[in-house]
Amino acid sequence: MQLLLLGPQRKAPVLADAKRHMRLKGPLALVTAGWQEHETDDGELKSILGDKSINLGLYGRANQLFENDRELFDEHRAKQDELKQLQRFYRVRLNAAMAVYERFTLKHSEPPRLIEEATEAVLEDIRRLDEEHLERVLNNRREFARRTGLYERDSVLEQRAEVQALVNECAGIAIAGGHIAILLNRLRFFGMRACLQDKPVIAWSAGAMALSSKIVLFHDRPAQGPGYAEVLDSGLNLFEGVIPFPRARERLRIDDPARVSHLARRFAPARCVPLEADMWAELTSRMWRSFGARQFTDAGENIPWSSGVDAPTEMP
Amino acid sequence: MKKLEKLLKCAHTPDGIAKLAQTDGFPLVEDGQAIFVFQGSSPSAVNVRHWVYGLPSVQPCTRVSGTDVWYAAVEMPQGSRVEYKFEVFHGDQSDWLKDPLNPHQARDPFGANSVCQGEGYERPEWTFRDDDAREGQIERHILTDTPLGDQEVGVYLPARMHPNRRYRLLVVHDGDDYVRYANLKVVLDNLIHRLDMAPVIAVLTNSRDRLTEYADDERHSEFIAQRLVPWAEDKYPLLAKPGARCIMGASFGAVASLSTAWRNPGFFGQLLLQSGSFAFTDIGEQRRGPAFDPVVEFVNAFRDAPGKPSNKVYMSCGMYESLIYENRSMYPFLQSTGMDVRLTEARDGHNWENWRDRLREGLSWIYPGPQWMYYE
């Protein structure tokens, strides 16, 4: 297993270096489904990753699938509508819990020990809320698969076989960022998890998030709303124990120890790893190596992430 | 007040005022006050002229004895933004001048005014050109044979517009003025790039006779709802449903937006109304002048039978405008119709920079972007 996680690469600052580091002999399979209708605008990407790279076209394939299988499309839309509703309900509860959490993190006259206990209790509530939500999302997905017979459907199996055949011709897989939910759905539809386990992978931004065991949405300065991080779904579970936060410097108030500490504590024991444009993290066998990557701490710091860190569990 | 003491000292020093302009900037702001400063030995009198409703619009300046420096201290709460000019007298003659000591100016169709920025005011960074933001473009078209005759419109197209995607529509009254004086194109480019708002196609309309056409003129409503929008939805990849149509405007443009929506209930799912000239009367004559007669007639009729023109309404108004009271009155009234309404007040006046500064909040609420979901 060789997995490289990178931050945003729109101006591709380290993508070429990362690819060289992988020492691949052969073309890459590209996944740019997160770019949606711009999926095939991959000229610049191919100039960096190699002209012989093969875009798997997962976004276009899904559109084709839905056009040919209207029943599947209708079920998919209904599933997505329900997921949006579940996310809204979860957000209402989360916002209330976070308001309580924030109150406890203000200065108090009470003894610090009592405040810390109260804060930890609220954090425990938030963690439970996160897990409940993930469970509901998982059930939604399972029910969709059961109701549609997704994995036995001819229309799906045909596309999966095509994708697999293309991947077989490639030495590795590159997954670009973009819209995380759309990317994740397309990766799942076309059985990409199995492909990803067999090949070296380089993934950035939403691509990195999609491969994790927990996808966290985040923005401390949103145009609307309080900007509390929320869980979306489990990803493809290619690795555990690390939660990527791409472009953290821009999206998060990482100079605010209270905000950083909250993330680190809430998602512990997983490491919260901000991924900027000029760094990456590599997973081989069971070992993480950091190439400039950092991590958040309970104390609210953003410190270098040490290399040679064991991945906490066996790869699923 | 330290700054006043500093001013009085500098007034007596050669080049003192020029140096103070460099170190502190004019007007001087401190502790909820702004000190306006004019330098000139020949005037017989100097006034500060501003448009802050609630303060005397003429603030006489005091001459610092033995110098050519004039000043006036005016209340200026935290975060305020106020436009002004100096009225400079030479005998019986007076001229209105922009402040020669203040580089900050705001433009509008009538020229430019100087701008006093109170403590804590900062022009939002998203109103400046962002080199990382891909640029949209504006096309020009002429619609012929409309209820208002031939009409030239601009159409803003977002960067990387794709024919396979369907977009939301924004109809902008006084669209060219919004581009010129409120930086609308730069704002749209930035907000779309940052995912603060959904990408939109914006149709920029311009009236040759806004005092007539915007005051609940049936022809205007027909032009917008029965010619312009169908034309746009035919020509461009638009979603073509009420939830994906927003009509917006400022001042009389806000009246036109509300009136068009009222005459076509349910057609526009969203309204964005900035400093709406929503003059009305409960009894007696209106006192804003004859230009407001048809507006008052419309708003009175609307208040009698509002219906539910739309679903979501964003309103903004400056606290230093006389219209703040009408807008504060309209807010609960619009809510009572069942629409989802938001009103933002700002310490600013009836001007383009006030409307510019509210666009992020308004547009991101009306058409939220995929900020939470997109990680490029």
XYZ file of C-alpha atoms in Angstrom:
692
model
C 0.000 0.000 0.000
C 1.239 3.454 -0.840
C -1.051 6.379 -0.218
C -0.168 10.057 -0.532
C -2.518 12.692 0.867
C -2.065 16.255 -0.352
C -3.697 19.642 0.158
C -5.187 21.824 -2.596
C -3.400 21.497 -5.921
C -5.223 23.974 -8.143
C -1.928 25.603 -8.972
C -0.294 22.183 -8.477
C 2.600 23.248 -6.311
C 3.729 19.764 -5.173
C 1.749 17.353 -7.306
C 4.643 16.765 -9.682
C 7.014 16.169 -6.744
C 4.575 13.774 -5.125
C 4.181 11.809 -8.324
C 7.970 11.549 -8.715
C 8.175 10.338 -5.132
C 5.862 7.449 -5.976
C 8.220 6.224 -8.736
C 5.425 4.713 -10.750
C 6.115 2.880 -13.960
C 3.044 3.328 -16.024
C 0.112 5.657 -16.437
C -2.183 6.898 -13.703
C -5.917 6.443 -13.587
C -7.506 9.820 -12.888
C -10.620 10.534 -10.896
C -11.860 14.106 -11.359
C -15.532 13.401 -10.610
C -15.414 16.037 -7.863
C -15.074 18.656 -10.588
C -18.586 17.710 -11.776
C -19.305 19.018 -15.256
C -15.664 20.098 -15.533
C -14.518 16.504 -15.101
C -12.916 16.362 -18.539
C -11.049 19.682 -18.186
C -8.027 17.619 -17.202
C -5.453 18.896 -19.693
C -3.353 20.691 -17.117
C -3.532 17.754 -14.741
C -2.427 15.337 -17.441
C 0.503 17.598 -18.295
C 1.708 17.118 -14.705
C 0.770 13.484 -14.156
C 1.546 12.216 -17.635
C -0.189 12.435 -20.985
C -0.965 8.739 -20.919
C -3.081 9.146 -17.764
C -6.572 7.741 -18.171
C -9.523 9.675 -16.821
C -12.021 7.138 -15.520
C -14.844 9.627 -16.197
C -16.845 8.599 -13.127
C -19.045 11.711 -13.155
C -19.977 11.226 -16.794
C -20.463 7.498 -16.232
C -22.886 8.192 -13.398
C -24.853 10.577 -15.616
C -25.004 7.890 -18.286
C -26.056 5.338 -15.719
C -28.871 7.547 -14.479
C -30.034 8.324 -17.980
C -30.259 4.630 -18.840
C -31.624 3.524 -15.484
C -34.294 6.037 -14.445
C -35.476 3.892 -11.597
C -32.004 3.992 -10.082
C -31.849 7.749 -10.650
C -35.149 8.323 -8.844
C -34.049 6.177 -5.931
C -30.708 7.967 -5.810
C -32.414 11.389 -5.738
C -34.733 10.249 -2.966
C -31.739 8.948 -0.999
C -29.890 12.244 -1.455
C -32.937 14.256 -0.364
C -33.215 12.158 2.769
C -29.493 12.578 3.482
C -29.832 16.364 3.180
C -32.700 16.273 5.627
C -30.728 14.109 8.061
C -27.815 16.562 7.805
C -30.129 19.485 8.568
C -31.578 17.791 11.651
C -28.105 16.847 12.866
C -26.924 20.439 12.336
C -29.737 21.857 14.463
C -28.786 19.559 17.356
C -25.083 20.171 16.815
C -25.483 23.959 16.841
C -27.269 23.750 20.189
C -24.576 21.530 21.690
C -21.798 23.734 20.324
C -23.404 26.833 21.824
C -23.210 25.123 25.212
C -19.620 24.059 24.569
C -18.626 27.614 23.666
C -20.172 28.975 26.829
C -17.999 26.669 28.897
C -14.856 27.736 27.079
C -15.340 31.378 28.064
C -13.621 32.671 31.191
C -15.317 31.587 34.403
C -15.024 32.193 38.083
C -15.737 28.536 38.813
C -12.822 26.214 39.614
C -11.050 25.080 36.422
C -11.562 21.418 37.309
C -15.359 21.815 37.281
C -15.296 23.722 34.015
C -13.064 21.092 32.431
C -15.407 18.303 33.557
C -18.424 20.165 32.198
C -16.619 20.855 28.916
C -15.614 17.229 28.529
C -19.206 16.168 29.201
C -20.487 18.419 26.407
C -17.762 17.139 24.097
C -18.903 13.623 24.852
C -22.445 14.655 23.876
C -21.117 16.076 20.610
C -19.110 12.933 19.858
C -22.197 10.840 20.493
C -24.193 13.104 18.193
C -21.551 12.708 15.497
C -21.604 8.905 15.801
C -25.401 8.751 15.788
C -25.472 10.816 12.640
C -22.897 8.623 10.928
C -24.937 5.580 11.886
C -28.065 7.096 10.325
C -26.172 7.940 7.169
C -24.812 4.416 6.978
C -28.310 2.976 7.405
C -29.584 5.242 4.658
C -26.866 3.964 2.346
C -27.468 0.323 3.227
C -31.196 0.710 2.695
C -30.569 2.304 -0.696
C -28.281 -0.554 -1.733
C -30.822 -3.124 -0.540
C -33.820 -1.441 -2.142
C -32.151 -0.982 -5.518
C -30.132 -4.203 -5.552
C -27.322 -1.841 -6.390
C -24.492 -4.342 -6.449
C -26.372 -6.812 -8.628
C -27.765 -4.294 -11.076
C -26.655 -4.950 -14.648
C -26.338 -1.252 -15.433
C -23.965 -0.792 -12.508
C -22.026 -4.024 -12.974
C -21.330 -3.168 -16.585
C -19.854 0.210 -15.695
C -17.853 -1.246 -12.816
C -16.292 -3.820 -15.095
C -15.262 -1.088 -17.526
C -13.737 0.977 -14.756
C -11.884 -1.998 -13.346
C -10.472 -2.803 -16.762
C -9.144 0.718 -17.129
C -7.624 0.690 -13.670
C -5.925 -2.612 -14.429
C -3.978 -0.867 -17.205
C -2.661 1.746 -14.772
C 0.194 1.791 -12.323
C -1.619 4.000 -9.815
C -4.664 6.157 -9.154
C -4.911 9.925 -8.682
C -8.017 11.409 -7.057
C -8.579 15.143 -7.373
C -10.628 17.308 -5.022
C -13.908 19.099 -5.608
C -17.401 18.361 -4.348
C -16.920 15.792 -1.608
C -20.395 14.247 -1.657
C -20.486 13.862 -5.423
C -16.969 12.441 -5.479
C -17.743 9.985 -2.700
C -20.950 8.803 -4.353
C -19.189 8.200 -7.658
C -16.314 6.345 -6.016
C -18.828 4.095 -4.261
C -21.044 3.515 -7.279
C -18.157 2.200 -9.322
C -16.582 0.013 -6.661
C -13.423 2.072 -6.421
C -12.550 0.953 -2.918
C -11.384 -2.421 -4.152
C -9.302 -0.784 -6.896
C -7.734 1.648 -4.440
C -6.551 -1.092 -2.128
C -4.537 -2.709 -4.905
C -2.767 0.319 -6.342
C -0.636 3.238 -5.180
C -2.883 6.254 -4.665
C -2.312 9.970 -4.647
C -5.291 11.991 -3.442
C -5.768 15.654 -2.632
C -8.310 17.836 -0.858
C -11.743 16.202 -1.192
C -9.947 13.207 -2.721
C -8.005 12.753 0.523
C -11.151 13.286 2.601
C -13.085 10.676 0.600
C -10.575 7.957 1.494
C -10.698 8.512 5.262
C -12.877 6.773 7.825
C -14.627 10.001 8.820
C -15.372 12.965 6.584
C -15.518 16.252 8.468
C -16.893 19.390 6.797
C -15.388 22.603 8.093
C -15.291 26.361 7.607
C -14.717 28.814 10.451
C -15.669 31.861 8.370
C -18.747 30.823 6.413
C -20.892 33.387 4.696
C -23.854 32.139 6.735
C -24.163 30.386 10.059
C -21.789 29.848 12.992
C -19.337 27.604 11.152
C -19.260 24.531 13.383
C -17.447 21.554 11.888
C -19.821 18.677 11.147
C -19.425 15.077 10.102
C -20.834 14.121 6.727
C -20.235 10.413 6.285
C -17.629 7.769 6.685
C -15.361 7.730 3.644
C -14.003 4.701 1.828
C -12.057 3.737 4.948
C -8.688 3.283 3.276
C -7.097 4.605 6.422
C -8.140 5.323 9.976
C -6.836 7.601 12.636
C -6.264 10.645 10.429
C -8.804 13.289 9.463
C -7.642 15.533 6.609
C -8.385 19.261 6.734
C -7.385 20.623 3.313
C -6.626 24.342 3.013
C -6.944 24.702 6.788
C -5.128 28.053 6.897
C -7.826 29.626 4.768
C -10.879 27.798 6.060
C -10.092 27.566 9.766
C -9.055 30.030 12.430
C -5.924 28.078 13.212
C -4.523 31.013 15.157
C -7.379 30.529 17.653
C -6.267 27.856 20.171
C -9.846 27.309 21.383
C -11.064 26.389 17.867
C -8.063 24.147 17.189
C -8.315 22.463 20.582
C -11.996 21.737 20.032
C -11.296 19.894 16.778
C -8.405 17.919 18.243
C -10.405 16.868 21.310
C -13.658 16.191 19.518
C -12.145 13.829 16.970
C -9.562 12.186 19.216
C -8.017 9.644 19.067
C -7.885 10.426 15.337
C -5.296 13.009 14.350
C -6.590 16.217 12.749
C -4.134 16.934 9.946
C -4.271 20.288 8.132
C -3.162 19.775 4.526
C -1.889 22.883 2.799
C -0.730 23.185 -0.786
C 2.971 22.627 -0.055
C 2.929 19.443 2.026
C 1.836 15.843 2.023
C 1.511 12.797 4.225
C 2.359 9.285 3.078
C 1.028 5.978 4.327
C 2.968 2.802 3.482
C 2.329 -0.551 5.109
C 1.343 0.646 8.579
C 3.572 3.682 8.809
C 2.728 7.340 8.257
C 5.443 9.697 7.037
C 5.023 13.410 7.086
C 6.441 15.642 4.354
C 5.783 18.987 5.998
C 2.359 17.985 7.292
C 1.142 19.161 10.679
C -1.409 18.181 13.294
C -3.696 19.871 15.802
C -3.231 19.254 19.520
C -5.574 19.253 22.507
C -3.752 22.353 23.711
C -4.830 24.209 20.572
C -1.516 24.137 18.722
C -0.743 23.375 15.108
C 2.521 21.453 15.334
C 4.651 19.432 12.915
C 3.448 15.892 12.559
C 6.332 13.537 13.343
C 7.357 11.025 10.726
C 7.519 7.340 11.492
C 4.159 7.339 13.227
C 2.348 4.042 13.366
C -1.031 3.897 11.744
C -3.201 2.913 14.707
C -4.989 -0.099 13.239
C -4.721 -2.761 10.593
C -5.865 -1.610 7.204
C -9.454 -2.834 6.726
C -9.692 64.349 22.891
C -6.111 63.655 21.916
C -6.637 64.069 18.199
C -8.230 67.484 18.587
C -5.274 68.638 20.682
C -2.956 67.248 18.030
C -4.871 69.108 15.330
C -4.777 72.415 17.164
C -1.046 72.029 17.641
C -0.420 71.054 13.995
C -2.537 73.935 12.749
C 0.114 76.303 14.053
C 3.054 74.343 12.591
C 4.404 74.763 9.064
C 3.219 71.725 7.045
C 1.621 70.436 10.229
C -1.670 69.614 8.544
C 0.024 67.832 5.629
C 2.027 65.732 8.078
C -1.045 64.951 10.159
C -2.835 63.870 6.977
C -0.059 61.328 6.402
C 0.169 59.995 9.952
C -3.491 59.989 10.985
C -5.567 60.604 7.859
C -8.551 62.898 7.649
C -11.190 63.126 9.020
C -9.676 62.321 12.407
C -11.728 59.709 14.249
C -11.630 59.003 17.961
C -13.985 58.132 20.810
C -17.168 58.195 18.765
C -16.401 61.460 17.022
C -15.036 62.510 13.660
C -13.152 65.786 13.224
C -13.528 67.168 9.709
C -10.671 69.452 8.709
C -10.473 71.976 5.878
C -7.455 74.091 5.059
C -7.844 77.374 3.232
C -7.203 81.006 4.167
C -9.645 82.649 1.780
C -13.050 81.260 2.772
C -15.370 83.382 4.833
C -17.070 80.275 6.212
C -16.902 76.519 5.854
C -19.587 73.947 6.586
C -19.571 70.173 6.555
C -22.466 68.878 4.454
C -23.499 65.287 5.002
C -26.517 63.038 4.558
C -26.846 61.566 8.014
C -30.515 61.601 8.942
C -30.750 62.469 12.588
C -27.949 65.014 12.639
C -28.186 68.588 11.373
C -27.158 68.289 7.730
C -25.130 71.488 7.975
C -22.284 71.434 10.493
C -20.474 74.794 10.690
C -16.710 74.624 11.002
C -14.690 76.664 13.469
C -11.572 78.457 12.286
C -8.466 77.840 14.393
C -7.485 81.339 15.415
C -4.490 82.709 13.541
C -4.454 79.841 11.019
C -6.067 78.740 7.770
C -7.447 75.594 9.366
C -11.159 74.981 9.863
C -12.674 72.060 11.735
C -15.932 70.574 12.956
C -16.406 67.667 15.370
C -19.373 65.442 14.548
C -20.769 62.406 16.312
C -19.542 59.241 14.547
C -20.382 55.899 16.200
C -18.137 52.874 15.852
C -18.242 51.221 12.428
C -19.918 54.159 10.697
C -19.414 55.188 7.134
C -20.587 58.637 6.108
C -20.370 60.568 2.838
C -19.846 64.305 2.931
C -18.608 67.429 1.218
C -17.386 70.804 2.389
C -19.489 73.843 1.617
C -16.957 76.652 1.207
C -18.137 80.268 1.244
C -16.502 83.227 -0.383
C -18.802 86.064 0.539
C -22.295 85.089 -0.644
C -21.020 82.486 -3.064
C -20.501 78.910 -1.995
C -19.178 75.767 -3.618
C -19.508 72.176 -2.556
C -16.094 70.527 -2.610
C -14.771 67.077 -1.929
C -12.298 66.994 0.941
C -8.833 67.755 -0.524
C -7.174 66.137 2.507
C -9.058 62.812 2.239
C -8.316 60.351 -0.586
C -11.367 58.191 0.182
C -14.167 58.908 -2.245
C -17.361 57.195 -3.274
C -18.889 57.600 -6.678
C -22.468 57.611 -7.783
C -24.338 58.687 -10.918
C -24.194 62.318 -9.758
C -20.443 62.480 -9.222
C -18.435 61.669 -6.128
C -18.444 62.428 -2.422
C -15.747 62.197 0.201
C -16.073 59.316 2.646
C -15.512 59.429 6.398
C -14.810 55.987 7.807
C -15.507 55.752 11.520
C -13.414 53.701 13.927
C -13.824 50.021 13.216
C -15.089 50.421 9.653
C -13.147 48.445 7.105
C -14.082 47.993 3.508
C -14.774 44.254 3.145
C -11.866 42.436 1.510
C -14.235 40.480 -0.757
C -15.106 43.731 -2.557
C -11.566 43.997 -3.897
C -10.384 42.135 -6.953
C -9.063 38.691 -5.932
C -6.377 37.473 -8.301
C -7.268 33.881 -7.476
C -10.894 34.330 -8.499
C -11.715 33.334 -12.042
C -13.427 36.200 -13.830
C -16.905 36.096 -15.249
C -17.834 38.185 -18.250
C -20.593 40.611 -19.182
C -22.360 40.392 -22.531
C -24.564 43.165 -23.947
C -27.878 42.576 -25.661
C -30.736 44.687 -26.968
C -34.279 43.468 -26.518
C -36.522 45.071 -29.082
C -40.201 45.760 -29.086
C -40.735 45.436 -25.358
C -43.494 47.212 -23.367
C -40.785 49.805 -22.589
C -39.453 50.022 -26.126
C -35.974 48.796 -26.995
C -34.017 47.887 -23.902
C -30.306 47.311 -23.590
C -29.342 44.786 -20.943
C -26.085 43.387 -19.680
C -25.774 39.714 -18.789
C -23.142 38.567 -16.301
C -21.980 35.023 -16.993
C -19.971 33.243 -14.299
C -16.491 31.934 -14.987
C -16.379 28.469 -16.538
C -20.073 28.466 -17.273
C -20.974 25.006 -18.566
C -23.858 24.225 -20.946
C -24.656 21.015 -19.034
C -25.228 22.861 -15.797
C -28.337 24.837 -14.861
C -27.904 28.175 -13.096
C -29.902 30.517 -10.896
C -31.079 33.857 -12.228
C -30.492 37.265 -10.667
C -32.330 40.239 -12.192
C -30.604 43.448 -11.135
C -32.313 46.839 -11.399
C -29.828 49.612 -12.285
C -27.430 46.792 -13.052
C -24.781 48.941 -14.732
C -24.759 51.274 -11.733
C -24.330 48.264 -9.450
C -21.301 47.235 -11.532
C -19.846 50.726 -11.677
C -20.482 51.976 -8.155
C -20.955 48.838 -6.044
C -18.332 46.669 -7.764
C -20.957 44.062 -8.510
C -18.928 42.111 -11.072
C -15.908 41.817 -8.770
C -18.205 40.866 -5.892
C -19.938 38.160 -7.933
C -16.594 36.817 -9.174
C -15.265 36.650 -5.608
C -18.344 35.232 -3.914
C -18.745 32.543 -6.570
C -15.051 31.672 -6.457
C -15.129 31.390 -2.670
C -18.310 29.335 -2.860
C -20.079 31.858 -0.646
C -22.883 31.910 -3.186
C -24.104 29.619 -5.922
C -22.975 30.593 -9.428
C -25.596 32.787 -11.076
C -26.420 34.394 -14.380
C -27.243 38.027 -13.627
C -29.280 40.175 -15.986
C -28.444 43.865 -15.557
C -31.339 46.143 -16.464
C -31.137 49.912 -16.780
C -34.055 52.284 -16.944
C -34.122 55.497 -18.914
C -36.866 56.880 -16.651
C -36.642 55.129 -13.314
C -38.815 57.568 -11.384
C -41.719 56.557 -13.619
C -40.935 52.969 -14.538
C -39.921 51.836 -11.071
C -42.983 53.229 -9.330
C -45.256 50.225 -9.857
C -45.485 50.741 -13.592
C -47.400 47.889 -15.219
C -45.241 48.133 -18.352
C -42.116 47.606 -16.290
C -43.549 44.540 -14.608
C -44.567 43.109 -17.992
C -41.146 43.806 -19.412
C -39.411 41.979 -16.565
C -41.730 38.994 -16.079
C -43.040 38.460 -19.583
C -40.171 39.502 -21.816
C -36.864 39.676 -20.024
C -36.983 36.550 -17.867
C -38.411 34.267 -20.588
C -35.807 35.619 -23.007
C -33.002 34.899 -20.522
C -34.345 31.431 -19.698
C -34.538 30.599 -23.351
C -31.058 31.844 -24.178
C -29.057 30.695 -21.174
C -28.823 27.454 -19.171
C -31.110 28.556 -16.334
C -33.132 26.415 -13.932
C -36.267 28.340 -14.919
C -38.269 27.952 -11.745
C -39.291 30.403 -9.002
C -36.793 28.985 -6.508
C -34.026 29.912 -8.942
C -35.175 33.475 -9.695
C -34.242 36.499 -7.621
C -34.996 40.122 -8.429
C -33.082 42.881 -6.709
C -32.625 46.617 -6.551
C -31.758 49.586 -4.395
C -33.822 52.657 -3.523
C -36.471 52.980 -6.250
C -35.019 49.783 -7.674
C -36.171 47.960 -4.557
C -39.663 49.384 -5.061
C -39.587 48.103 -8.643
C -38.484 44.674 -7.437
C -41.252 44.410 -4.856
C -43.848 45.769 -7.249
C -42.857 43.333 -10.018
C -43.007 40.427 -7.585
C -46.381 41.606 -6.252
C -47.822 41.790 -9.753
C -46.467 38.302 -10.481
C -46.899 36.422 -7.204
C -44.828 33.279 -6.919
C -42.795 34.085 -10.033
C -39.700 35.197 -8.144
C -38.813 32.976 -5.230
C -36.381 35.520 -3.820
C -36.170 39.314 -3.444
C -33.146 41.403 -2.468
C -34.258 44.898 -1.467
C -31.677 47.500 -0.504
C -32.714 50.788 1.100
C -36.132 50.423 -0.431
C -37.934 53.718 -0.955
C -40.987 52.219 0.713
C -42.739 55.483 1.527
C -46.342 55.050 2.671
C -49.000 56.920 4.573
C -51.411 55.778 7.214
C -53.311 59.038 6.942
C -52.879 62.429 5.240
C -50.480 63.517 2.519
C -46.985 62.182 1.959
C -44.196 64.667 2.489
C -41.387 63.336 0.302
C -42.271 65.245 -2.840
C -44.279 64.548 -6.009
C -41.836 61.918 -7.316
C -42.978 59.706 -4.461
C -46.708 59.963 -5.188
C -46.934 56.767 -7.282
C -44.594 54.971 -4.863
C -46.805 55.855 -1.902
C -49.854 54.759 -3.857
C -48.198 51.397 -4.556
C -46.907 50.784 -1.045
C -50.290 51.736 0.453
C -52.007 49.320 -1.943
C -49.440 46.640 -1.142
C -49.969 47.083 2.569
C -53.715 46.750 2.074
C -53.401 43.498 0.162
C -49.869 42.121 0.156
C -50.584 38.498 -0.697
C -47.374 36.506 -0.680
C -45.288 37.764 -3.607
C -42.245 35.611 -2.895
C -40.709 33.137 -0.446
C -37.504 34.716 0.756
C -36.701 38.420 1.140
C -33.387 39.992 2.103
C -33.642 43.650 3.099
C -30.890 46.043 4.043
C -30.981 49.703 4.985
C -28.627 52.331 6.360
C -29.381 53.627 9.848
C -28.489 57.114 8.669
C -31.164 57.175 5.969
C -34.577 58.679 6.550
C -35.953 55.520 4.910
C -34.790 53.415 7.872
C -38.146 53.900 9.535
C -40.088 52.741 6.499
C -37.834 49.721 6.129
C -38.136 48.856 9.816
C -41.875 49.092 9.360
C -41.904 46.892 6.268
C -39.844 44.134 7.870
C -42.472 42.735 10.263
C -45.146 43.453 7.718
C -43.413 41.312 5.091
C -42.848 38.608 7.692
C -46.544 38.562 8.471
C -47.266 37.473 4.889
C -45.450 34.197 5.595
C -42.283 35.063 3.702
C -38.878 34.332 5.229
C -37.497 37.845 5.723
C -34.182 39.126 6.963
C -33.359 42.811 7.605
C -29.808 44.041 8.075
C -29.164 47.580 9.269
C -25.807 49.261 8.813
C -24.274 52.450 10.121
C -24.256 53.975 6.676
C -26.403 56.043 4.378
C -28.288 55.853 1.122
C -25.363 55.120 -1.144
C -23.741 52.528 -3.361
C -20.995 51.515 -0.966
C -23.532 50.688 1.708
C -25.307 48.462 -0.836
C -22.009 46.976 -1.925
C -21.000 46.123 1.645
C -24.208 44.129 2.214
C -23.994 41.994 -0.926
C -22.111 39.063 0.569
C -24.611 38.615 3.358
C -27.582 39.084 1.043
C -26.501 36.982 -1.910
C -25.088 34.126 0.202
C -28.389 33.921 2.070
C -30.529 34.125 -1.040
C -28.417 31.688 -3.066
C -26.138 29.747 -0.688
C -22.976 28.366 -2.207
C -21.501 24.862 -1.796
C -18.867 26.168 0.581
C -19.262 23.316 3.033
C -19.082 20.661 0.346
C -16.324 21.874 -1.949
C -12.641 21.183 -1.231
C -10.709 21.897 -4.388
